[in-house]
Amino acid sequence: MTAAASPATRTAIVTGGARGIGAAISRRLAADGLAVAVVDLDESSCTTTLEAIRADGGTALAVGADVADEASVEAAVATVADELGAPSVLVNNAGITRDNLLFKMTVDDWDSVMAVHLRGTFLMSRAAQKHMVAAGFGRIVNLSSVSALGNRGQANYAAAKAGIQGITKTLAIELGRYGVTANAIAPGFIETEMTAATAARMGMDFEEAKRLGAEQIPVGRVGQPEDIAHLVSYLVSEGAGFVSGQVIYAAGGPKT
Ligand code: NAP
Protein backbone atom coordinates (compact mmCIF):
# COMPACT_ATOMS: atom_id res chain seq x y z
CA MET A 1 0.00 0.00 0.00
CA THR A 2 1.40 3.40 -0.90
CA ALA A 3 1.35 6.30 1.52
CA ALA A 4 -1.24 8.07 -0.61
CA ALA A 5 -3.55 5.07 -0.41
CA SER A 6 -3.27 4.74 3.34
CA PRO A 7 -6.48 5.81 5.09
CA ALA A 8 -4.40 7.32 7.89
CA THR A 9 -2.87 9.87 5.56
CA ARG A 10 -5.72 10.60 3.20
CA THR A 11 -7.25 14.02 2.78
CA ALA A 12 -10.88 14.48 1.81
CA ILE A 13 -12.68 17.57 0.56
CA VAL A 14 -16.40 17.85 1.27
CA THR A 15 -18.21 20.77 -0.35
CA GLY A 16 -21.26 22.26 1.34
CA GLY A 17 -19.92 20.75 4.56
CA ALA A 18 -21.25 23.42 6.89
CA ARG A 19 -24.58 21.71 7.48
CA GLY A 20 -26.99 18.97 6.46
CA ILE A 21 -25.72 16.03 4.45
CA GLY A 22 -22.28 17.63 3.93
CA ALA A 23 -21.75 18.07 7.66
CA ALA A 24 -22.65 14.41 8.32
CA ILE A 25 -20.32 13.26 5.53
CA SER A 26 -17.49 15.41 6.93
CA ARG A 27 -17.96 13.98 10.41
CA ARG A 28 -18.15 10.42 9.14
CA LEU A 29 -15.03 10.65 6.99
CA ALA A 30 -13.13 12.23 9.88
CA ALA A 31 -14.29 9.40 12.14
CA ASP A 32 -13.03 6.98 9.47
CA GLY A 33 -9.57 8.54 9.91
CA LEU A 34 -9.38 10.96 7.00
CA ALA A 35 -8.26 14.58 7.37
CA VAL A 36 -11.28 16.54 6.16
CA ALA A 37 -11.42 19.92 4.44
CA VAL A 38 -14.89 21.32 5.06
CA VAL A 39 -15.62 23.69 2.18
CA ASP A 40 -18.57 26.07 2.17
CA LEU A 41 -19.43 29.53 0.89
CA ASP A 42 -18.60 31.16 4.20
CA GLU A 43 -15.64 29.75 6.15
CA SER A 44 -17.18 30.78 9.50
CA SER A 45 -20.32 28.72 8.77
CA CYS A 46 -18.14 25.58 9.02
CA THR A 47 -17.39 26.15 12.73
CA THR A 48 -20.02 23.74 14.05
CA THR A 49 -18.84 20.91 11.77
CA LEU A 50 -15.20 21.62 12.62
CA GLU A 51 -15.82 21.66 16.36
CA ALA A 52 -17.75 18.37 16.18
CA ILE A 53 -14.92 16.70 14.26
CA ARG A 54 -12.24 18.01 16.62
CA ALA A 55 -14.29 17.03 19.69
CA ASP A 56 -14.30 13.47 18.31
CA GLY A 57 -10.49 13.62 17.92
CA GLY A 58 -10.51 14.13 14.13
CA THR A 59 -8.53 16.46 11.89
CA ALA A 60 -10.35 19.16 9.91
CA LEU A 61 -9.83 22.44 8.14
CA ALA A 62 -12.47 25.01 7.14
CA VAL A 63 -12.14 26.63 3.75
CA GLY A 64 -14.44 29.32 2.39
CA ALA A 65 -15.07 28.94 -1.33
CA ASP A 66 -17.77 29.27 -3.97
CA VAL A 67 -17.71 26.02 -5.93
CA ALA A 68 -19.22 27.83 -8.93
CA ASP A 69 -16.26 30.22 -9.21
CA GLU A 70 -13.12 28.99 -10.97
CA ALA A 71 -10.58 31.14 -9.11
CA SER A 72 -12.21 30.39 -5.76
CA VAL A 73 -12.10 26.63 -6.44
CA GLU A 74 -8.47 26.65 -7.60
CA ALA A 75 -7.45 28.63 -4.49
CA ALA A 76 -9.43 26.36 -2.17
CA VAL A 77 -7.95 23.12 -3.50
CA ALA A 78 -4.43 24.63 -3.35
CA THR A 79 -5.03 25.67 0.27
CA VAL A 80 -6.21 22.17 1.18
CA ALA A 81 -3.18 20.58 -0.49
CA ASP A 82 -0.82 22.96 1.35
CA GLU A 83 -2.40 22.87 4.78
CA LEU A 84 -3.92 19.38 5.05
CA GLY A 85 -2.30 17.31 2.30
CA ALA A 86 -3.06 16.47 -1.32
CA PRO A 87 -6.73 15.54 -1.60
CA SER A 88 -7.46 11.97 -2.66
CA VAL A 89 -11.17 12.05 -1.82
CA LEU A 90 -13.66 14.61 -3.14
CA VAL A 91 -17.34 14.74 -2.25
CA ASN A 92 -19.25 17.20 -4.45
CA ASN A 93 -22.16 17.88 -2.14
CA ALA A 94 -22.76 21.67 -2.25
CA GLY A 95 -26.20 22.41 -3.61
CA ILE A 96 -29.05 24.86 -3.84
CA THR A 97 -32.65 24.78 -4.99
CA ARG A 98 -34.54 27.52 -6.85
CA ASP A 99 -37.84 25.69 -7.37
CA ASN A 100 -40.54 27.09 -9.62
CA LEU A 101 -43.00 25.72 -12.13
CA LEU A 102 -41.60 26.12 -15.64
CA PHE A 103 -43.80 29.08 -16.59
CA LYS A 104 -42.57 30.99 -13.53
CA MET A 105 -38.92 29.86 -13.60
CA THR A 106 -36.52 32.73 -14.27
CA VAL A 107 -33.24 32.53 -16.14
CA ASP A 108 -31.55 33.33 -12.84
CA ASP A 109 -33.31 30.34 -11.18
CA TRP A 110 -31.96 28.17 -13.99
CA ASP A 111 -28.43 29.57 -14.09
CA SER A 112 -27.89 29.60 -10.31
CA VAL A 113 -28.77 25.92 -9.97
CA MET A 114 -26.65 24.93 -12.97
CA ALA A 115 -23.72 26.96 -11.65
CA VAL A 116 -23.57 25.39 -8.19
CA HIS A 117 -24.38 21.79 -9.12
CA LEU A 118 -22.87 21.35 -12.58
CA ARG A 119 -20.13 23.97 -12.89
CA GLY A 120 -19.28 23.35 -9.24
CA THR A 121 -18.89 19.59 -9.73
CA PHE A 122 -16.85 20.17 -12.90
CA LEU A 123 -14.52 22.78 -11.36
CA MET A 124 -13.93 20.92 -8.09
CA SER A 125 -13.34 17.60 -9.87
CA ARG A 126 -10.93 19.18 -12.37
CA ALA A 127 -8.93 20.84 -9.60
CA ALA A 128 -8.82 17.78 -7.33
CA GLN A 129 -8.09 15.12 -9.96
CA LYS A 130 -4.57 16.51 -10.52
CA HIS A 131 -3.64 15.35 -7.03
CA MET A 132 -5.45 12.03 -7.39
CA VAL A 133 -3.83 11.17 -10.72
CA ALA A 134 -0.40 12.08 -9.31
CA ALA A 135 -1.01 9.74 -6.36
CA GLY A 136 -2.50 6.97 -8.49
CA PHE A 137 -5.48 6.87 -6.15
CA GLY A 138 -8.68 8.83 -5.84
CA ARG A 139 -12.35 8.68 -4.95
CA ILE A 140 -14.94 11.14 -6.25
CA VAL A 141 -18.53 11.01 -4.98
CA ASN A 142 -21.14 13.34 -6.45
CA LEU A 143 -24.54 14.11 -4.97
CA SER A 144 -27.31 13.55 -7.48
CA SER A 145 -30.96 13.14 -6.43
CA VAL A 146 -34.11 11.14 -7.12
CA SER A 147 -35.23 14.43 -8.72
CA ALA A 148 -32.97 13.50 -11.67
CA LEU A 149 -35.89 11.28 -12.71
CA GLY A 150 -38.15 14.35 -12.92
CA ASN A 151 -39.91 16.35 -10.23
CA ARG A 152 -42.64 18.97 -10.44
CA GLY A 153 -41.27 22.49 -9.92
CA GLN A 154 -37.66 21.40 -10.36
CA ALA A 155 -36.87 21.58 -14.10
CA ASN A 156 -33.55 23.26 -13.24
CA TYR A 157 -32.61 20.98 -10.33
CA ALA A 158 -33.71 17.80 -12.12
CA ALA A 159 -31.62 18.72 -15.16
CA ALA A 160 -28.60 19.50 -12.99
CA LYS A 161 -28.92 16.27 -10.98
CA ALA A 162 -29.30 14.22 -14.19
CA GLY A 163 -26.24 16.05 -15.56
CA ILE A 164 -24.29 15.05 -12.48
CA GLN A 165 -24.97 11.42 -13.35
CA GLY A 166 -23.48 12.03 -16.81
CA ILE A 167 -20.32 13.72 -15.55
CA THR A 168 -19.90 10.99 -12.93
CA LYS A 169 -19.90 8.22 -15.53
CA THR A 170 -17.53 10.19 -17.74
CA LEU A 171 -15.07 10.83 -14.90
CA ALA A 172 -15.18 7.10 -14.13
CA ILE A 173 -14.24 6.31 -17.74
CA GLU A 174 -11.49 8.95 -17.99
CA LEU A 175 -9.88 8.53 -14.58
CA GLY A 176 -10.23 4.80 -13.92
CA ARG A 177 -6.82 3.99 -15.32
CA TYR A 178 -5.25 6.28 -12.69
CA GLY A 179 -6.85 4.46 -9.78
CA VAL A 180 -9.61 7.03 -9.44
CA THR A 181 -13.25 5.99 -9.07
CA ALA A 182 -16.27 8.27 -9.50
CA ASN A 183 -19.76 7.43 -8.28
CA ALA A 184 -23.00 9.30 -7.66
CA ILE A 185 -25.45 9.00 -4.80
CA ALA A 186 -29.05 9.92 -5.55
CA PRO A 187 -30.81 10.49 -2.23
CA GLY A 188 -34.54 10.56 -1.70
CA PHE A 189 -36.12 12.65 1.09
CA ILE A 190 -33.40 13.49 3.62
CA GLU A 191 -34.21 15.59 6.67
CA THR A 192 -32.16 18.80 6.30
CA GLU A 193 -32.62 22.57 6.06
CA MET A 194 -33.05 22.13 2.30
CA THR A 195 -36.12 19.90 2.67
CA ALA A 196 -37.41 22.03 5.56
CA ALA A 197 -37.22 25.09 3.29
CA THR A 198 -39.01 23.19 0.50
CA ALA A 199 -41.84 22.28 2.89
CA ALA A 200 -42.07 25.89 4.08
CA ARG A 201 -42.26 27.13 0.48
CA MET A 202 -45.16 24.77 -0.13
CA GLY A 203 -46.90 26.07 3.01
CA MET A 204 -46.50 22.72 4.80
CA ASP A 205 -45.52 22.05 8.36
CA PHE A 206 -42.20 20.14 8.20
CA GLU A 207 -43.31 17.44 10.65
CA GLU A 208 -46.38 16.84 8.49
CA ALA A 209 -44.22 16.81 5.34
CA LYS A 210 -41.95 14.17 6.91
CA ARG A 211 -44.94 12.07 8.01
CA LEU A 212 -46.49 12.18 4.53
CA GLY A 213 -43.08 11.50 2.94
CA ALA A 214 -42.46 8.49 5.18
CA GLU A 215 -45.82 7.00 4.13
CA GLN A 216 -44.53 6.82 0.55
CA ILE A 217 -41.14 5.31 1.47
CA PRO A 218 -40.91 1.49 1.70
CA VAL A 219 -38.72 1.51 4.84
CA GLY A 220 -41.29 3.74 6.51
CA ARG A 221 -39.17 6.75 7.39
CA VAL A 222 -37.47 9.70 5.78
CA GLY A 223 -33.69 9.61 5.45
CA GLN A 224 -31.14 11.19 7.76
CA PRO A 225 -27.86 12.80 6.65
CA GLU A 226 -26.02 9.90 8.33
CA ASP A 227 -27.71 7.45 5.90
CA ILE A 228 -25.90 9.20 3.04
CA ALA A 229 -22.64 9.58 5.00
CA HIS A 230 -22.58 5.81 5.53
CA LEU A 231 -22.75 5.19 1.78
CA VAL A 232 -20.05 7.79 1.10
CA SER A 233 -17.85 6.07 3.65
CA TYR A 234 -18.15 2.84 1.65
CA LEU A 235 -17.62 4.43 -1.77
CA VAL A 236 -14.40 6.22 -0.74
CA SER A 237 -13.01 3.17 1.05
CA GLU A 238 -9.96 1.24 -0.11
CA GLY A 239 -12.04 -1.82 -0.93
CA ALA A 240 -14.47 -0.01 -3.24
CA GLY A 241 -11.94 0.34 -6.06
CA PHE A 242 -13.92 -1.86 -8.48
CA VAL A 243 -17.14 0.13 -8.09
CA SER A 244 -17.12 3.08 -10.45
CA GLY A 245 -19.47 5.05 -12.68
CA GLN A 246 -22.47 3.97 -10.61
CA VAL A 247 -25.51 5.91 -9.49
CA ILE A 248 -26.77 4.55 -6.19
CA TYR A 249 -30.29 5.57 -5.20
CA ALA A 250 -30.50 5.94 -1.43
CA ALA A 251 -34.18 6.53 -0.97
CA GLY A 252 -35.48 3.87 1.40
CA GLY A 253 -36.74 1.80 -1.51
CA PRO A 254 -36.61 1.56 -5.29
CA LYS A 255 -37.40 4.70 -7.26
CA THR A 256 -39.00 4.44 -10.65
P1 NAP B 1 -28.37 22.15 2.61
O1 NAP B 1 -28.77 21.81 4.00
O2 NAP B 1 -29.07 23.28 1.93
O3 NAP B 1 -26.79 22.38 2.57
C1 NAP B 1 -26.15 22.75 1.39
C2 NAP B 1 -24.83 23.41 1.72
O4 NAP B 1 -24.19 23.76 0.48
C3 NAP B 1 -25.00 24.71 2.54
O5 NAP B 1 -24.10 24.74 3.62
C4 NAP B 1 -24.70 25.77 1.49
O6 NAP B 1 -24.13 26.96 2.03
C5 NAP B 1 -23.67 25.07 0.62
N1 NAP B 1 -23.52 25.75 -0.66
C6 NAP B 1 -24.51 26.26 -1.45
N2 NAP B 1 -23.97 26.84 -2.54
C7 NAP B 1 -22.63 26.74 -2.43
C8 NAP B 1 -21.54 27.16 -3.22
N3 NAP B 1 -21.74 27.85 -4.37
N4 NAP B 1 -20.28 26.89 -2.82
C9 NAP B 1 -20.07 26.23 -1.66
N5 NAP B 1 -21.06 25.79 -0.85
C10 NAP B 1 -22.33 26.05 -1.22
O7 NAP B 1 -28.56 20.89 1.63
P2 NAP B 1 -28.61 19.30 1.93
O8 NAP B 1 -30.02 18.91 2.06
O9 NAP B 1 -27.63 18.92 2.98
O10 NAP B 1 -28.12 18.75 0.49
C11 NAP B 1 -26.77 18.41 0.21
C12 NAP B 1 -26.70 17.86 -1.21
O11 NAP B 1 -27.56 16.73 -1.33
C13 NAP B 1 -27.16 18.85 -2.27
O12 NAP B 1 -26.38 18.69 -3.44
C14 NAP B 1 -28.59 18.44 -2.53
O13 NAP B 1 -29.02 18.85 -3.80
C15 NAP B 1 -28.47 16.93 -2.39
N6 NAP B 1 -29.74 16.27 -2.08
C16 NAP B 1 -30.43 16.56 -0.94
C17 NAP B 1 -31.62 15.87 -0.69
C18 NAP B 1 -32.44 16.13 0.56
O14 NAP B 1 -33.53 15.54 0.67
N7 NAP B 1 -31.99 16.94 1.50
C19 NAP B 1 -32.10 14.90 -1.59
C20 NAP B 1 -31.36 14.65 -2.74
C21 NAP B 1 -30.18 15.32 -2.97
P3 NAP B 1 -25.06 28.23 2.42
O15 NAP B 1 -25.81 27.81 3.62
O16 NAP B 1 -24.08 29.33 2.67
O17 NAP B 1 -25.96 28.48 1.23
Coordinates of C-alpha atoms and ligand atoms in Angstrom, one line a residue:
M1 CA 0.0 0.0 0.0
T2 CA 1.4 3.4 -0.9
A3 CA 1.4 6.3 1.5
A4 CA -1.2 8.1 -0.6
A5 CA -3.5 5.1 -0.4
S6 CA -3.3 4.7 3.3
P7 CA -6.5 5.8 5.1
A8 CA -4.4 7.3 7.9
T9 CA -2.9 9.9 5.6
R10 CA -5.7 10.6 3.2
T11 CA -7.2 14.0 2.8
A12 CA -10.9 14.5 1.8
I13 CA -12.7 17.6 0.6
V14 CA -16.4 17.8 1.3
T15 CA -18.2 20.8 -0.4
G16 CA -21.3 22.3 1.3
G17 CA -19.9 20.7 4.6
A18 CA -21.2 23.4 6.9
R19 CA -24.6 21.7 7.5
G20 CA -27.0 19.0 6.5
I21 CA -25.7 16.0 4.4
G22 CA -22.3 17.6 3.9
A23 CA -21.8 18.1 7.7
A24 CA -22.7 14.4 8.3
I25 CA -20.3 13.3 5.5
S26 CA -17.5 15.4 6.9
R27 CA -18.0 14.0 10.4
R28 CA -18.2 10.4 9.1
L29 CA -15.0 10.7 7.0
A30 CA -13.1 12.2 9.9
A31 CA -14.3 9.4 12.1
D32 CA -13.0 7.0 9.5
G33 CA -9.6 8.5 9.9
L34 CA -9.4 11.0 7.0
A35 CA -8.3 14.6 7.4
V36 CA -11.3 16.5 6.2
A37 CA -11.4 19.9 4.4
V38 CA -14.9 21.3 5.1
V39 CA -15.6 23.7 2.2
D40 CA -18.6 26.1 2.2
L41 CA -19.4 29.5 0.9
D42 CA -18.6 31.2 4.2
E43 CA -15.6 29.8 6.2
S44 CA -17.2 30.8 9.5
S45 CA -20.3 28.7 8.8
C46 CA -18.1 25.6 9.0
T47 CA -17.4 26.2 12.7
T48 CA -20.0 23.7 14.0
T49 CA -18.8 20.9 11.8
L50 CA -15.2 21.6 12.6
E51 CA -15.8 21.7 16.4
A52 CA -17.7 18.4 16.2
I53 CA -14.9 16.7 14.3
R54 CA -12.2 18.0 16.6
A55 CA -14.3 17.0 19.7
D56 CA -14.3 13.5 18.3
G57 CA -10.5 13.6 17.9
G58 CA -10.5 14.1 14.1
T59 CA -8.5 16.5 11.9
A60 CA -10.4 19.2 9.9
L61 CA -9.8 22.4 8.1
A62 CA -12.5 25.0 7.1
V63 CA -12.1 26.6 3.7
G64 CA -14.4 29.3 2.4
A65 CA -15.1 28.9 -1.3
D66 CA -17.8 29.3 -4.0
V67 CA -17.7 26.0 -5.9
A68 CA -19.2 27.8 -8.9
D69 CA -16.3 30.2 -9.2
E70 CA -13.1 29.0 -11.0
A71 CA -10.6 31.1 -9.1
S72 CA -12.2 30.4 -5.8
V73 CA -12.1 26.6 -6.4
E74 CA -8.5 26.6 -7.6
A75 CA -7.4 28.6 -4.5
A76 CA -9.4 26.4 -2.2
V77 CA -7.9 23.1 -3.5
A78 CA -4.4 24.6 -3.4
T79 CA -5.0 25.7 0.3
V80 CA -6.2 22.2 1.2
A81 CA -3.2 20.6 -0.5
D82 CA -0.8 23.0 1.3
E83 CA -2.4 22.9 4.8
L84 CA -3.9 19.4 5.1
G85 CA -2.3 17.3 2.3
A86 CA -3.1 16.5 -1.3
P87 CA -6.7 15.5 -1.6
S88 CA -7.5 12.0 -2.7
V89 CA -11.2 12.0 -1.8
L90 CA -13.7 14.6 -3.1
V91 CA -17.3 14.7 -2.3
N92 CA -19.2 17.2 -4.4
N93 CA -22.2 17.9 -2.1
A94 CA -22.8 21.7 -2.2
G95 CA -26.2 22.4 -3.6
I96 CA -29.0 24.9 -3.8
T97 CA -32.6 24.8 -5.0
R98 CA -34.5 27.5 -6.9
D99 CA -37.8 25.7 -7.4
N100 CA -40.5 27.1 -9.6
L101 CA -43.0 25.7 -12.1
L102 CA -41.6 26.1 -15.6
F103 CA -43.8 29.1 -16.6
K104 CA -42.6 31.0 -13.5
M105 CA -38.9 29.9 -13.6
T106 CA -36.5 32.7 -14.3
V107 CA -33.2 32.5 -16.1
D108 CA -31.6 33.3 -12.8
D109 CA -33.3 30.3 -11.2
W110 CA -32.0 28.2 -14.0
D111 CA -28.4 29.6 -14.1
S112 CA -27.9 29.6 -10.3
V113 CA -28.8 25.9 -10.0
M114 CA -26.7 24.9 -13.0
A115 CA -23.7 27.0 -11.6
V116 CA -23.6 25.4 -8.2
H117 CA -24.4 21.8 -9.1
L118 CA -22.9 21.3 -12.6
R119 CA -20.1 24.0 -12.9
G120 CA -19.3 23.3 -9.2
T121 CA -18.9 19.6 -9.7
F122 CA -16.8 20.2 -12.9
L123 CA -14.5 22.8 -11.4
M124 CA -13.9 20.9 -8.1
S125 CA -13.3 17.6 -9.9
R126 CA -10.9 19.2 -12.4
A127 CA -8.9 20.8 -9.6
A128 CA -8.8 17.8 -7.3
Q129 CA -8.1 15.1 -10.0
K130 CA -4.6 16.5 -10.5
H131 CA -3.6 15.3 -7.0
M132 CA -5.4 12.0 -7.4
V133 CA -3.8 11.2 -10.7
A134 CA -0.4 12.1 -9.3
A135 CA -1.0 9.7 -6.4
G136 CA -2.5 7.0 -8.5
F137 CA -5.5 6.9 -6.1
G138 CA -8.7 8.8 -5.8
R139 CA -12.3 8.7 -5.0
I140 CA -14.9 11.1 -6.2
V141 CA -18.5 11.0 -5.0
N142 CA -21.1 13.3 -6.4
L143 CA -24.5 14.1 -5.0
S144 CA -27.3 13.6 -7.5
S145 CA -31.0 13.1 -6.4
V146 CA -34.1 11.1 -7.1
S147 CA -35.2 14.4 -8.7
A148 CA -33.0 13.5 -11.7
L149 CA -35.9 11.3 -12.7
G150 CA -38.1 14.3 -12.9
N151 CA -39.9 16.4 -10.2
R152 CA -42.6 19.0 -10.4
G153 CA -41.3 22.5 -9.9
Q154 CA -37.7 21.4 -10.4
A155 CA -36.9 21.6 -14.1
N156 CA -33.5 23.3 -13.2
Y157 CA -32.6 21.0 -10.3
A158 CA -33.7 17.8 -12.1
A159 CA -31.6 18.7 -15.2
A160 CA -28.6 19.5 -13.0
K161 CA -28.9 16.3 -11.0
A162 CA -29.3 14.2 -14.2
G163 CA -26.2 16.0 -15.6
I164 CA -24.3 15.1 -12.5
Q165 CA -25.0 11.4 -13.3
G166 CA -23.5 12.0 -16.8
I167 CA -20.3 13.7 -15.6
T168 CA -19.9 11.0 -12.9
K169 CA -19.9 8.2 -15.5
T170 CA -17.5 10.2 -17.7
L171 CA -15.1 10.8 -14.9
A172 CA -15.2 7.1 -14.1
I173 CA -14.2 6.3 -17.7
E174 CA -11.5 9.0 -18.0
L175 CA -9.9 8.5 -14.6
G176 CA -10.2 4.8 -13.9
R177 CA -6.8 4.0 -15.3
Y178 CA -5.2 6.3 -12.7
G179 CA -6.8 4.5 -9.8
V180 CA -9.6 7.0 -9.4
T181 CA -13.3 6.0 -9.1
A182 CA -16.3 8.3 -9.5
N183 CA -19.8 7.4 -8.3
A184 CA -23.0 9.3 -7.7
I185 CA -25.4 9.0 -4.8
A186 CA -29.1 9.9 -5.5
P187 CA -30.8 10.5 -2.2
G188 CA -34.5 10.6 -1.7
F189 CA -36.1 12.6 1.1
I190 CA -33.4 13.5 3.6
E191 CA -34.2 15.6 6.7
T192 CA -32.2 18.8 6.3
E193 CA -32.6 22.6 6.1
M194 CA -33.0 22.1 2.3
T195 CA -36.1 19.9 2.7
A196 CA -37.4 22.0 5.6
A197 CA -37.2 25.1 3.3
T198 CA -39.0 23.2 0.5
A199 CA -41.8 22.3 2.9
A200 CA -42.1 25.9 4.1
R201 CA -42.3 27.1 0.5
M202 CA -45.2 24.8 -0.1
G203 CA -46.9 26.1 3.0
M204 CA -46.5 22.7 4.8
D205 CA -45.5 22.0 8.4
F206 CA -42.2 20.1 8.2
E207 CA -43.3 17.4 10.6
E208 CA -46.4 16.8 8.5
A209 CA -44.2 16.8 5.3
K210 CA -42.0 14.2 6.9
R211 CA -44.9 12.1 8.0
L212 CA -46.5 12.2 4.5
G213 CA -43.1 11.5 2.9
A214 CA -42.5 8.5 5.2
E215 CA -45.8 7.0 4.1
Q216 CA -44.5 6.8 0.5
I217 CA -41.1 5.3 1.5
P218 CA -40.9 1.5 1.7
V219 CA -38.7 1.5 4.8
G220 CA -41.3 3.7 6.5
R221 CA -39.2 6.7 7.4
V222 CA -37.5 9.7 5.8
G223 CA -33.7 9.6 5.5
Q224 CA -31.1 11.2 7.8
P225 CA -27.9 12.8 6.7
E226 CA -26.0 9.9 8.3
D227 CA -27.7 7.4 5.9
I228 CA -25.9 9.2 3.0
A229 CA -22.6 9.6 5.0
H230 CA -22.6 5.8 5.5
L231 CA -22.8 5.2 1.8
V232 CA -20.0 7.8 1.1
S233 CA -17.8 6.1 3.6
Y234 CA -18.1 2.8 1.7
L235 CA -17.6 4.4 -1.8
V236 CA -14.4 6.2 -0.7
S237 CA -13.0 3.2 1.1
E238 CA -10.0 1.2 -0.1
G239 CA -12.0 -1.8 -0.9
A240 CA -14.5 0.0 -3.2
G241 CA -11.9 0.3 -6.1
F242 CA -13.9 -1.9 -8.5
V243 CA -17.1 0.1 -8.1
S244 CA -17.1 3.1 -10.5
G245 CA -19.5 5.0 -12.7
Q246 CA -22.5 4.0 -10.6
V247 CA -25.5 5.9 -9.5
I248 CA -26.8 4.6 -6.2
Y249 CA -30.3 5.6 -5.2
A250 CA -30.5 5.9 -1.4
A251 CA -34.2 6.5 -1.0
G252 CA -35.5 3.9 1.4
G253 CA -36.7 1.8 -1.5
P254 CA -36.6 1.6 -5.3
K255 CA -37.4 4.7 -7.3
T256 CA -39.0 4.4 -10.7
Ligands
NAP1 P1 -28.4 22.2 2.6 O1 -28.8 21.8 4.0 O2 -29.1 23.3 1.9 O3 -26.8 22.4 2.6 C1 -26.1 22.8 1.4 C2 -24.8 23.4 1.7 O4 -24.2 23.8 0.5 C3 -25.0 24.7 2.5 O5 -24.1 24.7 3.6 C4 -24.7 25.8 1.5 O6 -24.1 27.0 2.0 C5 -23.7 25.1 0.6 N1 -23.5 25.8 -0.7 C6 -24.5 26.3 -1.5 N2 -24.0 26.8 -2.5 C7 -22.6 26.7 -2.4 C8 -21.5 27.2 -3.2 N3 -21.7 27.9 -4.4 N4 -20.3 26.9 -2.8 C9 -20.1 26.2 -1.7 N5 -21.1 25.8 -0.9 C10 -22.3 26.1 -1.2 O7 -28.6 20.9 1.6 P2 -28.6 19.3 1.9 O8 -30.0 18.9 2.1 O9 -27.6 18.9 3.0 O10 -28.1 18.8 0.5 C11 -26.8 18.4 0.2 C12 -26.7 17.9 -1.2 O11 -27.6 16.7 -1.3 C13 -27.2 18.9 -2.3 O12 -26.4 18.7 -3.4 C14 -28.6 18.4 -2.5 O13 -29.0 18.9 -3.8 C15 -28.5 16.9 -2.4 N6 -29.7 16.3 -2.1 C16 -30.4 16.6 -0.9 C17 -31.6 15.9 -0.7 C18 -32.4 16.1 0.6 O14 -33.5 15.5 0.7 N7 -32.0 16.9 1.5 C19 -32.1 14.9 -1.6 C20 -31.4 14.7 -2.7 C21 -30.2 15.3 -3.0 P3 -25.1 28.2 2.4 O15 -25.8 27.8 3.6 O16 -24.1 29.3 2.7 O17 -26.0 28.5 1.2

